[in-house]
C-alpha positions as MATLAB code, in Angstrom:
seq = 'MEIQFQSDIGRRRHTNQDYANVFTNQADMYLAILADGMGGHLAGDVASKMAVDGLGAAWSTSTISQPEEASQWFLQEIQKVNEAIYQEGITHPEMQGMGTTIVSAALLNETFVLAHVGDSRAYLIQNDQLKQLTDDHSLVNELLKSGEITAEMAATHPQKNILTRSVGVSGQVKIDVSHHHCQANDYLLLCSDGLTNMVSEADILSVVTSDQTLESKTKQLISAANEAGGADNITVLLIHFEGAACP';
ca = [
     105.581  -80.476   54.234;
     108.159  -78.204   52.251;
     107.852  -74.582   53.020;
     109.822  -71.830   51.319;
     109.969  -67.668   51.750;
     111.059  -64.770   50.339;
     110.985  -60.986   50.817;
     111.807  -58.521   48.430;
     112.135  -54.715   48.529;
     110.134  -54.047   45.569;
     110.833  -51.525   42.593;
     109.748  -48.795   44.217;
     110.705  -48.694   48.049;
     113.744  -47.423   49.706;
     113.369  -49.693   52.649;
     111.709  -53.259   53.046;
     108.939  -53.169   55.825;
     107.912  -56.751   55.318;
     109.402  -59.618   57.441;
     108.613  -63.218   57.243;
     110.159  -66.424   59.675;
     108.903  -69.895   60.178;
     109.318  -71.485   63.502;
     109.084  -74.984   65.337;
     107.997  -75.530   68.850;
     108.817  -78.286   71.407;
     105.931  -80.394   69.819;
     107.642  -80.126   66.788;
     104.677  -78.111   65.192;
     105.504  -75.153   63.193;
     104.022  -71.453   63.000;
     104.650  -69.596   59.603;
     104.604  -65.963   60.161;
     104.864  -62.843   57.798;
     104.096  -59.323   58.801;
     103.834  -56.111   56.614;
     105.062  -53.416   58.883;
     104.018  -49.373   58.006;
     105.364  -46.369   59.864;
     107.471  -43.555   59.085;
     111.618  -43.572   59.152;
     112.730  -47.280   60.087;
     109.296  -47.878   62.147;
     107.393  -49.732   59.776;
     110.459  -52.378   59.945;
     110.916  -52.325   63.932;
     106.637  -53.118   63.827;
     107.115  -56.531   61.781;
     110.294  -57.888   63.447;
     108.918  -57.496   66.618;
     105.527  -59.177   65.720;
     107.305  -62.009   63.845;
     110.441  -62.241   66.213;
     107.794  -61.837   69.420;
     105.082  -64.382   68.235;
     108.179  -67.075   67.028;
     109.947  -66.729   70.502;
     106.579  -67.705   72.249;
     105.757  -70.643   69.702;
     109.263  -71.573   70.529;
     108.824  -72.263   74.482;
     104.889  -73.848   73.502;
     103.818  -77.139   73.447;
     100.701  -76.497   71.521;
      99.526  -79.526   68.963;
      95.357  -78.766   68.969;
      93.772  -76.333   67.366;
      91.798  -74.912   70.182;
      95.066  -74.092   72.296;
      96.616  -72.630   69.080;
      93.346  -70.204   68.705;
      93.708  -69.333   72.395;
      97.531  -68.803   71.978;
      97.306  -66.654   69.046;
      94.305  -64.325   70.523;
      96.318  -64.072   73.613;
      99.829  -63.335   72.008;
      99.260  -61.203   69.534;
      97.463  -59.055   71.657;
     101.031  -59.148   73.644;
     102.838  -58.013   70.426;
     100.328  -55.566   69.934;
     100.951  -54.071   73.561;
     105.096  -53.965   72.766;
     104.723  -52.322   69.532;
     102.425  -49.148   70.738;
     104.834  -49.235   73.844;
     107.785  -49.197   71.731;
     106.283  -46.535   70.001;
     105.245  -44.243   72.868;
     109.046  -44.970   74.282;
     110.861  -43.580   70.913;
     108.526  -40.777   69.858;
     110.132  -40.855   66.077;
     108.785  -44.473   66.000;
     105.179  -43.523   67.203;
     102.182  -44.768   65.251;
     104.015  -47.554   63.955;
     101.911  -51.021   63.232;
     101.884  -53.941   61.091;
      99.550  -56.650   59.567;
     100.031  -60.013   61.029;
      98.966  -63.526   58.776;
     100.072  -66.539   60.488;
      99.626  -70.442   60.571;
     100.075  -72.661   63.161;
     100.191  -76.148   61.209;
      98.976  -78.959   63.512;
      98.763  -82.671   61.899;
      95.862  -82.632   59.603;
      94.642  -79.040   60.348;
      96.056  -75.451   60.571;
      94.892  -72.709   62.371;
      95.333  -69.312   60.911;
      95.265  -65.874   62.772;
      95.280  -62.332   61.048;
      94.868  -58.474   61.262;
      95.280  -56.462   58.239;
      95.706  -56.842   54.627;
      98.009  -59.301   54.378;
      96.168  -62.758   52.856;
      96.155  -66.374   53.248;
      94.905  -68.705   50.510;
      94.698  -72.477   50.231;
      95.241  -73.789   46.906;
      93.605  -77.325   46.231;
      92.006  -79.506   43.757;
      93.362  -76.647   41.580;
      91.558  -73.833   42.825;
      92.516  -70.696   44.525;
      90.581  -69.504   47.673;
      91.298  -66.523   50.046;
      91.129  -67.432   53.513;
      91.461  -64.327   55.428;
      89.141  -61.100   54.757;
      91.087  -58.089   54.097;
      90.840  -54.945   57.203;
      90.929  -52.163   54.977;
      88.867  -49.201   54.192;
      88.297  -50.302   50.697;
      87.078  -53.926   51.317;
      84.139  -52.523   53.869;
      83.253  -50.326   50.833;
      83.549  -53.500   48.464;
      81.592  -55.667   51.146;
      78.581  -52.641   51.622;
      77.883  -52.569   47.698;
      79.448  -48.988   47.963;
      81.988  -49.654   45.386;
      82.676  -52.406   42.661;
      85.254  -54.949   42.379;
      87.070  -53.144   39.465;
      86.566  -49.726   40.999;
      88.585  -51.143   44.363;
      91.576  -52.781   42.436;
      92.335  -48.719   41.743;
      90.905  -46.895   44.768;
      92.991  -44.508   45.751;
      92.751  -45.351   49.435;
      93.343  -48.660   48.872;
      96.347  -49.114   51.692;
      93.991  -47.566   54.171;
      93.864  -50.478   56.938;
      90.734  -50.685   59.552;
      92.920  -52.740   61.642;
      96.429  -53.091   62.220;
      98.723  -54.447   65.338;
     100.239  -51.692   67.328;
      97.602  -49.666   68.382;
      96.310  -48.767   72.186;
      93.896  -50.930   73.713;
      92.714  -54.066   72.089;
      93.361  -55.240   68.541;
      90.235  -57.419   67.127;
      91.973  -60.657   65.569;
      90.644  -63.210   63.274;
      91.160  -66.671   63.882;
      90.012  -69.865   62.071;
      90.420  -73.562   61.670;
      91.050  -75.556   57.887;
      91.466  -78.768   57.176;
      93.969  -79.481   55.132;
      94.833  -82.579   51.994;
      97.754  -84.071   50.501;
      99.188  -82.039   47.841;
      97.471  -78.540   49.260;
      99.168  -75.539   49.190;
      99.067  -72.742   51.486;
     100.037  -69.379   50.762;
     100.791  -66.423   52.805;
     101.408  -62.708   51.080;
     101.893  -59.346   51.341;
      99.557  -56.782   49.285;
     103.026  -56.479   47.451;
     101.894  -59.312   45.731;
      98.254  -59.285   45.819;
      97.968  -55.841   44.078;
     100.398  -56.605   41.153;
      99.661  -60.161   40.512;
      96.314  -61.462   39.683;
      94.696  -64.476   41.526;
      94.437  -66.238   38.306;
      98.212  -65.828   37.360;
      98.987  -66.703   41.478;
      97.327  -70.067   40.772;
      99.171  -70.744   37.658;
     102.457  -70.293   38.914;
     101.504  -72.425   42.145;
     100.177  -75.364   40.550;
     103.124  -75.606   37.634;
     105.510  -78.223   37.470;
     108.568  -76.195   39.573;
     110.218  -76.799   42.690;
     108.732  -74.797   45.361;
     111.792  -72.530   45.964;
     111.109  -71.626   41.770;
     107.432  -71.008   42.655;
     108.346  -68.618   45.393;
     110.823  -66.654   43.684;
     108.214  -66.531   40.230;
     105.582  -65.176   42.133;
     108.085  -62.229   43.338;
     109.461  -62.060   40.053;
     105.701  -61.472   38.616;
     105.176  -58.795   41.126;
     108.306  -56.945   40.241;
     107.602  -57.248   36.260;
     104.155  -55.808   36.995;
     105.893  -52.688   38.737;
     106.980  -53.985   41.904;
     105.185  -50.635   43.763;
     105.577  -52.075   47.421;
     107.479  -54.885   49.186;
     106.624  -58.351   48.125;
     106.914  -61.193   50.350;
     105.799  -64.426   49.518;
     105.632  -67.758   52.059;
     104.588  -70.747   50.329;
     104.090  -74.437   52.130;
     103.358  -77.609   50.121;
     101.321  -80.310   52.252;
     102.732  -83.253   50.663;
     102.220  -86.528   52.547;
      98.655  -88.322   53.213;
      98.616  -87.025   56.226;
      99.528  -82.908   56.747;
     102.188  -81.589   57.888;
];
């Protein structure tokens, strides 16, 4: 298994509020995490880094190797991160209301467990096909699912960035957790909306399935988003399941 990730400020933002990292636990299992922060001043930066570092620290001391364990772990630890970010905002009024998306994958033998809140996405690229594994927690996606708007309208909707769920709220946050199987030569892509709002799924698939190194594919996806306008921070975390068993 190979993992590459890169984050870029884009062409229109003054700060990068995205954050990503990869961690290993005591059972040598990997956790990949990507977060897209929101909030004024530097609050979005703080929220995304708190989410990634908080989950990463908890994973590093765990011995989780089974999907059921990982699912329960995600539910517990993301709640803890949610509370920590909320309390940080209360303690520092200039950061009040900050929050972040999270999309994270625990990579366990021949399966992986996904957890996500918000509109950062996970895609599986398998047999030269791209499948979105996450469901955006956004107002526009709710309108799309209810049939009130079309996919074409959703792409340019003025309220595209309004989330229905984020991490850093008072009380409990609802977390989507799912199990998936992987095959040799599959790719798992975690990304912020700075990629998906700028680059079509067809173009993402073309880059991921191209004959380049994983690092080059990651950089090309970032470049494509910037070439299309770079309206937001762009973060790409790409995992290649290489062997007969994955990871």
